[in-house]
Amino acid sequence: MTSTLSPETLQQIKRLDLRARMVVRGFLQGLHSSPLQGFSVQFSDHRRYSRGDDPKLIDWLVYAKTDKHYIKRFEAETNLTGYLLMDLSKSMGFRQGTSMTKFEYSTCLAAALTYLMSLQKDPVGLLTFDDKLRAILPARSRRGHLGDVLAALSGMTPEGTTELPTCLVQVAAMLKQHSLVMLFSDLLGDPEETLAALARLRHGGHDVIVFHVLDDAEVRFPYDGPVEFEDPESGELVTVDATGFRAEYLDQIAAFRETYSQGCAALRIDYVPLDTSMPFDRALTEYLQQRQARF
């Protein structure tokens, strides 16, 4: 049975705002307790007070009931400023037998996160890039800003080449306030250069999430016999024996993801590998559970 939050189902809903609401509501309904640690929400989780803990974090309501000191494991005191960083390069428009391109999948997930943060009154901004930074929508939390972000996301088309490391360095120089940067990209290019640029963001005090979005076919390579492939950005054509090449390709894509997984872990960056067949509630859950484990 197809999940109600699968890409195939959501593709039938044309309005991005309705997709976002459906994803978030379905996701939240599936939770027994909120794992949204790292976003500015209060937690119901507590632990016993220990010497050296900040007395300001003591939950006095719990003390009144138990006569024991407990502190909240997480309680944000200020709103979190978030920026969506969307890859607009032509490779993000790739689709092979699935209902959504990588860009459409990224846009839907970004819209859901924007809606989720808007529920918490967190400011959200939007940055897009291909070979350079394009649209810039400042982070705001005012009424109506959610609609502005979703309208901007709805009107975008992936095209052009990628200069991800250069654009990341520009973002690091541009953002003055410590922010949560949510990168949506297929990360095609040199991982070493990209990780070095991501390090610039971390050294600037920013929290970073990398949503590595690949097409289902790029992950599973469902091809047989002679197949001609075209580089979506350069137009270069190459013909390979897909059957004989499959094992080598799968090893390479696994190594590609592992390079980013290890590199991001070393930088304390959340790395979330996704493909366009994954239901959106699962994508959010995997990210948030991983993020909770880091705090």
mmCIF file of C-alpha atoms in Angstrom:
data_model
loop_
_atom_site.group_PDB
_atom_site.id
_atom_site.type_symbol
_atom_site.label_atom_id
_atom_site.label_comp_id
_atom_site.label_asym_id
_atom_site.label_seq_id
_atom_site.Cartn_x
_atom_site.Cartn_y
_atom_site.Cartn_z
ATOM 1 C CA MET A 1 0.000 0.000 0.000
ATOM 2 C CA THR A 2 1.324 3.441 -0.917
ATOM 3 C CA SER A 3 2.039 5.762 2.006
ATOM 4 C CA THR A 4 -0.118 8.883 2.172
ATOM 5 C CA LEU A 5 3.149 10.827 2.495
ATOM 6 C CA SER A 6 4.927 9.138 -0.400
ATOM 7 C CA PRO A 7 6.249 11.248 -3.289
ATOM 8 C CA GLU A 8 3.760 9.492 -5.611
ATOM 9 C CA THR A 9 0.803 10.558 -3.480
ATOM 10 C CA LEU A 10 1.970 14.119 -2.857
ATOM 11 C CA GLN A 11 2.718 14.627 -6.548
ATOM 12 C CA GLN A 12 -1.043 14.568 -7.094
ATOM 13 C CA ILE A 13 -1.391 17.647 -4.863
ATOM 14 C CA LYS A 14 -0.367 20.636 -6.964
ATOM 15 C CA ARG A 15 -0.210 23.350 -4.282
ATOM 16 C CA LEU A 16 3.031 23.372 -2.329
ATOM 17 C CA ASP A 17 1.431 24.829 0.800
ATOM 18 C CA LEU A 18 -1.023 21.923 0.955
ATOM 19 C CA ARG A 19 1.806 19.434 0.454
ATOM 20 C CA ALA A 20 3.765 21.032 3.298
ATOM 21 C CA ARG A 21 0.817 20.973 5.685
ATOM 22 C CA MET A 22 0.024 17.371 4.827
ATOM 23 C CA VAL A 23 3.614 16.264 5.450
ATOM 24 C CA VAL A 24 3.931 18.085 8.779
ATOM 25 C CA ARG A 25 0.537 17.044 10.118
ATOM 26 C CA GLY A 26 1.050 13.440 9.101
ATOM 27 C CA PHE A 27 4.517 13.467 10.623
ATOM 28 C CA LEU A 28 3.387 14.990 13.915
ATOM 29 C CA GLN A 29 0.434 12.613 14.187
ATOM 30 C CA GLY A 30 2.884 9.720 14.001
ATOM 31 C CA LEU A 31 4.916 10.847 16.988
ATOM 32 C CA HIS A 32 4.346 9.698 20.557
ATOM 33 C CA SER A 33 6.460 12.592 21.831
ATOM 34 C CA SER A 34 8.222 15.393 20.020
ATOM 35 C CA PRO A 35 11.816 14.659 18.962
ATOM 36 C CA LEU A 36 12.293 18.190 17.662
ATOM 37 C CA GLN A 37 15.413 18.837 19.677
ATOM 38 C CA GLY A 38 17.557 21.465 18.025
ATOM 39 C CA PHE A 39 14.505 23.424 16.961
ATOM 40 C CA SER A 40 13.146 25.964 19.411
ATOM 41 C CA VAL A 41 10.527 23.832 21.087
ATOM 42 C CA GLN A 42 10.198 22.838 24.714
ATOM 43 C CA PHE A 43 10.855 19.249 25.630
ATOM 44 C CA SER A 44 9.001 17.149 28.189
ATOM 45 C CA ASP A 45 12.151 15.121 28.794
ATOM 46 C CA HIS A 46 14.013 15.725 32.091
ATOM 47 C CA ARG A 47 17.011 14.502 34.031
ATOM 48 C CA ARG A 48 18.073 14.819 37.667
ATOM 49 C CA TYR A 49 19.849 18.039 38.605
ATOM 50 C CA SER A 50 23.611 17.635 39.035
ATOM 51 C CA ARG A 51 26.149 19.947 40.634
ATOM 52 C CA GLY A 52 27.341 22.403 38.007
ATOM 53 C CA ASP A 53 24.028 22.551 36.129
ATOM 54 C CA ASP A 54 22.491 25.979 35.659
ATOM 55 C CA PRO A 55 19.833 26.439 38.404
ATOM 56 C CA LYS A 56 17.810 28.468 35.895
ATOM 57 C CA LEU A 57 17.026 25.194 34.087
ATOM 58 C CA ILE A 58 15.352 23.607 37.113
ATOM 59 C CA ASP A 59 11.736 22.728 36.406
ATOM 60 C CA TRP A 60 9.986 24.061 39.534
ATOM 61 C CA LEU A 61 6.654 22.536 38.557
ATOM 62 C CA VAL A 62 8.231 19.095 38.678
ATOM 63 C CA TYR A 63 9.920 20.011 41.974
ATOM 64 C CA ALA A 64 6.565 20.986 43.469
ATOM 65 C CA LYS A 65 5.173 17.552 42.587
ATOM 66 C CA THR A 66 8.175 15.364 43.439
ATOM 67 C CA ASP A 67 10.235 17.419 45.923
ATOM 68 C CA LYS A 68 13.243 16.635 43.718
ATOM 69 C CA HIS A 69 15.247 18.838 41.399
ATOM 70 C CA TYR A 70 15.026 18.046 37.700
ATOM 71 C CA ILE A 71 16.177 20.121 34.725
ATOM 72 C CA LYS A 72 14.797 20.138 31.220
ATOM 73 C CA ARG A 73 17.103 18.356 28.839
ATOM 74 C CA PHE A 74 16.491 21.039 26.244
ATOM 75 C CA GLU A 75 14.683 24.330 26.300
ATOM 76 C CA ALA A 76 15.397 26.987 23.684
ATOM 77 C CA GLU A 77 15.463 30.507 25.049
ATOM 78 C CA THR A 78 15.509 32.292 21.702
ATOM 79 C CA ASN A 79 14.057 31.666 18.291
ATOM 80 C CA LEU A 80 16.201 29.818 15.807
ATOM 81 C CA THR A 81 16.896 31.553 12.492
ATOM 82 C CA GLY A 82 16.859 29.113 9.594
ATOM 83 C CA TYR A 83 17.931 29.415 5.964
ATOM 84 C CA LEU A 84 16.961 27.035 3.180
ATOM 85 C CA LEU A 85 19.854 26.702 0.725
ATOM 86 C CA MET A 86 18.490 25.214 -2.496
ATOM 87 C CA ASP A 87 20.558 23.753 -5.353
ATOM 88 C CA LEU A 88 19.126 25.057 -8.646
ATOM 89 C CA SER A 89 21.579 23.291 -10.950
ATOM 90 C CA LYS A 90 20.247 21.317 -13.897
ATOM 91 C CA SER A 91 21.230 17.944 -12.408
ATOM 92 C CA MET A 92 18.577 18.488 -9.718
ATOM 93 C CA GLY A 93 15.954 18.183 -12.459
ATOM 94 C CA PHE A 94 16.876 14.557 -13.152
ATOM 95 C CA ARG A 95 14.107 11.967 -12.905
ATOM 96 C CA GLN A 96 14.135 8.300 -13.898
ATOM 97 C CA GLY A 97 10.878 6.444 -13.401
ATOM 98 C CA THR A 98 9.852 8.279 -10.212
ATOM 99 C CA SER A 99 7.117 10.828 -9.696
ATOM 100 C CA MET A 100 9.369 13.650 -8.466
ATOM 101 C CA THR A 101 12.653 15.085 -9.642
ATOM 102 C CA LYS A 102 15.361 15.622 -7.062
ATOM 103 C CA PHE A 103 14.476 19.312 -7.037
ATOM 104 C CA GLU A 104 10.747 18.681 -6.564
ATOM 105 C CA TYR A 105 11.493 16.307 -3.705
ATOM 106 C CA SER A 106 13.847 18.854 -2.112
ATOM 107 C CA THR A 107 11.298 21.627 -2.526
ATOM 108 C CA CYS A 108 8.553 19.606 -0.845
ATOM 109 C CA LEU A 109 10.791 18.700 2.090
ATOM 110 C CA ALA A 110 12.018 22.301 2.398
ATOM 111 C CA ALA A 111 8.422 23.534 2.402
ATOM 112 C CA ALA A 112 7.525 21.083 5.177
ATOM 113 C CA LEU A 113 10.456 22.252 7.303
ATOM 114 C CA THR A 114 9.499 25.885 6.673
ATOM 115 C CA TYR A 115 5.948 25.155 7.784
ATOM 116 C CA LEU A 116 7.222 23.301 10.839
ATOM 117 C CA MET A 117 9.479 26.201 11.840
ATOM 118 C CA SER A 118 6.701 28.722 11.224
ATOM 119 C CA LEU A 119 4.535 26.830 13.736
ATOM 120 C CA GLN A 120 7.294 27.513 16.258
ATOM 121 C CA LYS A 121 7.569 31.190 15.246
ATOM 122 C CA ASP A 122 11.119 30.683 13.978
ATOM 123 C CA PRO A 123 12.330 33.040 11.205
ATOM 124 C CA VAL A 124 13.115 31.283 7.916
ATOM 125 C CA GLY A 125 14.933 32.647 4.875
ATOM 126 C CA LEU A 126 15.668 31.293 1.406
ATOM 127 C CA LEU A 127 18.895 31.203 -0.611
ATOM 128 C CA THR A 128 19.261 29.559 -4.028
ATOM 129 C CA PHE A 129 22.326 28.842 -6.118
ATOM 130 C CA ASP A 130 23.697 27.189 -9.222
ATOM 131 C CA ASP A 131 27.049 28.596 -10.362
ATOM 132 C CA LYS A 132 26.437 31.583 -8.067
ATOM 133 C CA LEU A 133 23.974 32.746 -5.440
ATOM 134 C CA ARG A 134 20.619 33.680 -6.934
ATOM 135 C CA ALA A 135 17.442 34.485 -5.008
ATOM 136 C CA ILE A 136 17.822 35.798 -1.482
ATOM 137 C CA LEU A 137 14.792 36.024 0.796
ATOM 138 C CA PRO A 138 15.691 37.349 4.276
ATOM 139 C CA ALA A 139 14.694 35.306 7.307
ATOM 140 C CA ARG A 140 11.467 36.551 8.881
ATOM 141 C CA SER A 141 8.739 35.149 11.106
ATOM 142 C CA ARG A 142 6.000 37.685 10.371
ATOM 143 C CA ARG A 143 2.550 36.626 9.238
ATOM 144 C CA GLY A 144 2.535 35.989 5.515
ATOM 145 C CA HIS A 145 6.248 35.171 5.254
ATOM 146 C CA LEU A 146 5.527 31.447 5.003
ATOM 147 C CA GLY A 147 3.505 32.200 1.864
ATOM 148 C CA ASP A 148 6.395 34.257 0.444
ATOM 149 C CA VAL A 149 8.857 31.391 0.928
ATOM 150 C CA LEU A 150 6.507 28.794 -0.536
ATOM 151 C CA ALA A 151 5.678 31.032 -3.503
ATOM 152 C CA ALA A 152 9.390 31.479 -4.211
ATOM 153 C CA LEU A 153 10.018 27.737 -3.979
ATOM 154 C CA SER A 154 7.084 27.004 -6.302
ATOM 155 C CA GLY A 155 8.397 29.322 -8.995
ATOM 156 C CA MET A 156 11.894 27.847 -9.333
ATOM 157 C CA THR A 157 13.293 25.710 -12.139
ATOM 158 C CA PRO A 158 16.626 23.859 -11.874
ATOM 159 C CA GLU A 159 19.014 24.833 -14.662
ATOM 160 C CA GLY A 160 22.648 25.762 -15.104
ATOM 161 C CA THR A 161 25.885 24.384 -13.716
ATOM 162 C CA THR A 162 26.992 23.982 -10.107
ATOM 163 C CA GLU A 163 29.615 25.846 -8.087
ATOM 164 C CA LEU A 164 28.585 24.573 -4.660
ATOM 165 C CA PRO A 165 31.853 25.202 -2.752
ATOM 166 C CA THR A 166 32.079 28.806 -3.978
ATOM 167 C CA CYS A 167 28.459 29.481 -3.056
ATOM 168 C CA LEU A 168 28.869 27.960 0.406
ATOM 169 C CA VAL A 169 31.812 30.264 1.074
ATOM 170 C CA GLN A 170 29.700 33.234 -0.041
ATOM 171 C CA VAL A 171 26.883 32.182 2.299
ATOM 172 C CA ALA A 172 29.348 31.852 5.183
ATOM 173 C CA ALA A 173 30.567 35.392 4.545
ATOM 174 C CA MET A 174 27.056 36.804 4.132
ATOM 175 C CA LEU A 175 25.334 35.396 7.236
ATOM 176 C CA LYS A 176 26.246 37.449 10.292
ATOM 177 C CA GLN A 177 23.762 36.012 12.777
ATOM 178 C CA HIS A 178 24.284 32.435 13.913
ATOM 179 C CA SER A 179 21.773 30.432 11.889
ATOM 180 C CA LEU A 180 20.595 26.971 10.954
ATOM 181 C CA VAL A 181 21.574 26.381 7.306
ATOM 182 C CA MET A 182 19.606 23.596 5.591
ATOM 183 C CA LEU A 183 21.326 22.567 2.351
ATOM 184 C CA PHE A 184 19.338 20.618 -0.259
ATOM 185 C CA SER A 185 21.576 19.278 -3.029
ATOM 186 C CA ASP A 186 22.726 16.182 -4.919
ATOM 187 C CA LEU A 187 26.287 17.299 -4.019
ATOM 188 C CA LEU A 188 27.694 16.511 -7.446
ATOM 189 C CA GLY A 189 31.277 17.705 -7.613
ATOM 190 C CA ASP A 190 34.420 17.330 -5.539
ATOM 191 C CA PRO A 191 33.521 16.227 -1.959
ATOM 192 C CA GLU A 192 36.826 17.530 -0.586
ATOM 193 C CA GLU A 193 36.139 21.073 -1.822
ATOM 194 C CA THR A 194 32.519 20.955 -0.645
ATOM 195 C CA LEU A 195 33.456 19.716 2.829
ATOM 196 C CA ALA A 196 36.100 22.446 3.115
ATOM 197 C CA ALA A 197 33.432 25.030 2.270
ATOM 198 C CA LEU A 198 30.993 23.492 4.760
ATOM 199 C CA ALA A 199 33.725 23.834 7.380
ATOM 200 C CA ARG A 200 33.702 27.595 6.746
ATOM 201 C CA LEU A 201 30.018 27.662 7.691
ATOM 202 C CA ARG A 202 30.664 25.684 10.872
ATOM 203 C CA HIS A 203 33.596 27.892 11.831
ATOM 204 C CA GLY A 204 31.262 30.859 11.460
ATOM 205 C CA GLY A 205 29.151 29.409 14.254
ATOM 206 C CA HIS A 206 26.328 28.149 12.055
ATOM 207 C CA ASP A 207 24.482 24.887 12.538
ATOM 208 C CA VAL A 208 24.316 22.954 9.266
ATOM 209 C CA ILE A 209 22.115 20.183 7.911
ATOM 210 C CA VAL A 210 22.992 18.548 4.593
ATOM 211 C CA PHE A 211 20.065 16.878 2.854
ATOM 212 C CA HIS A 212 21.791 14.781 0.190
ATOM 213 C CA VAL A 213 19.023 14.109 -2.311
ATOM 214 C CA LEU A 214 19.562 11.567 -5.085
ATOM 215 C CA ASP A 215 17.146 10.016 -7.540
ATOM 216 C CA ASP A 216 16.033 6.502 -6.673
ATOM 217 C CA ALA A 217 17.683 5.281 -9.895
ATOM 218 C CA GLU A 218 20.983 6.943 -8.940
ATOM 219 C CA VAL A 219 20.982 4.944 -5.714
ATOM 220 C CA ARG A 220 19.800 1.558 -7.039
ATOM 221 C CA PHE A 221 20.978 1.651 -10.714
ATOM 222 C CA PRO A 222 18.065 -0.320 -12.250
ATOM 223 C CA TYR A 223 19.595 -0.602 -15.744
ATOM 224 C CA ASP A 224 20.583 -3.552 -17.918
ATOM 225 C CA GLY A 225 22.586 -3.935 -21.104
ATOM 226 C CA PRO A 226 24.040 -1.032 -23.123
ATOM 227 C CA VAL A 227 22.739 2.297 -21.798
ATOM 228 C CA GLU A 228 23.614 5.815 -22.941
ATOM 229 C CA PHE A 229 23.870 8.379 -20.131
ATOM 230 C CA GLU A 230 24.002 12.155 -20.505
ATOM 231 C CA ASP A 231 25.633 14.523 -18.050
ATOM 232 C CA PRO A 232 22.742 16.911 -17.266
ATOM 233 C CA GLU A 233 25.008 19.930 -16.884
ATOM 234 C CA SER A 234 27.678 19.433 -19.578
ATOM 235 C CA GLY A 235 25.588 17.433 -22.071
ATOM 236 C CA GLU A 236 28.404 14.896 -22.442
ATOM 237 C CA LEU A 237 27.229 11.430 -23.546
ATOM 238 C CA VAL A 238 28.713 8.117 -22.440
ATOM 239 C CA THR A 239 27.596 4.559 -23.229
ATOM 240 C CA VAL A 240 28.213 1.771 -20.723
ATOM 241 C CA ASP A 241 27.322 -1.887 -20.246
ATOM 242 C CA ALA A 242 25.006 -1.321 -17.294
ATOM 243 C CA THR A 243 24.893 -4.989 -16.313
ATOM 244 C CA GLY A 244 28.655 -5.289 -16.054
ATOM 245 C CA PHE A 245 29.065 -1.832 -14.498
ATOM 246 C CA ARG A 246 26.378 -2.160 -11.781
ATOM 247 C CA ALA A 247 28.527 -3.597 -8.988
ATOM 248 C CA GLU A 248 31.270 -1.016 -9.512
ATOM 249 C CA TYR A 249 28.734 1.818 -9.674
ATOM 250 C CA LEU A 250 26.972 0.739 -6.473
ATOM 251 C CA ASP A 251 30.330 0.582 -4.696
ATOM 252 C CA GLN A 252 31.163 4.084 -5.942
ATOM 253 C CA ILE A 253 27.839 5.623 -4.884
ATOM 254 C CA ALA A 254 28.137 4.001 -1.452
ATOM 255 C CA ALA A 255 31.673 5.381 -1.111
ATOM 256 C CA PHE A 256 30.469 8.807 -2.275
ATOM 257 C CA ARG A 257 27.816 8.905 0.455
ATOM 258 C CA GLU A 258 30.203 7.537 3.058
ATOM 259 C CA THR A 259 32.727 10.279 2.277
ATOM 260 C CA TYR A 260 30.090 12.880 3.078
ATOM 261 C CA SER A 261 28.832 10.954 6.098
ATOM 262 C CA GLN A 262 32.290 10.804 7.677
ATOM 263 C CA GLY A 263 33.273 14.314 6.611
ATOM 264 C CA CYS A 264 30.097 15.853 8.003
ATOM 265 C CA ALA A 265 30.395 13.872 11.236
ATOM 266 C CA ALA A 266 33.893 15.266 11.751
ATOM 267 C CA LEU A 267 32.489 18.793 11.345
ATOM 268 C CA ARG A 268 29.450 18.085 13.581
ATOM 269 C CA ILE A 269 27.156 18.610 10.610
ATOM 270 C CA ASP A 270 23.983 16.557 10.244
ATOM 271 C CA TYR A 271 24.162 14.495 7.052
ATOM 272 C CA VAL A 272 20.860 13.069 5.817
ATOM 273 C CA PRO A 273 21.083 10.782 2.729
ATOM 274 C CA LEU A 274 17.760 10.656 0.892
ATOM 275 C CA ASP A 275 16.368 9.365 -2.367
ATOM 276 C CA THR A 276 13.244 10.378 -4.237
ATOM 277 C CA SER A 277 11.330 7.212 -3.321
ATOM 278 C CA MET A 278 11.471 7.846 0.440
ATOM 279 C CA PRO A 279 8.201 8.903 2.147
ATOM 280 C CA PHE A 280 8.482 12.386 3.613
ATOM 281 C CA ASP A 281 7.523 11.418 7.158
ATOM 282 C CA ARG A 282 10.371 8.904 7.166
ATOM 283 C CA ALA A 283 12.763 11.545 5.836
ATOM 284 C CA LEU A 284 11.820 13.936 8.651
ATOM 285 C CA THR A 285 11.932 11.221 11.312
ATOM 286 C CA GLU A 286 15.365 9.953 10.291
ATOM 287 C CA TYR A 287 16.758 13.470 10.343
ATOM 288 C CA LEU A 288 15.231 14.493 13.672
ATOM 289 C CA GLN A 289 16.153 11.270 15.457
ATOM 290 C CA GLN A 290 19.727 11.575 14.229
ATOM 291 C CA ARG A 291 19.812 15.202 15.322
ATOM 292 C CA GLN A 292 18.405 14.393 18.752
ATOM 293 C CA ALA A 293 21.177 11.842 19.306
ATOM 294 C CA ARG A 294 23.794 14.589 18.799
ATOM 295 C CA PHE A 295 22.511 16.840 21.605
#
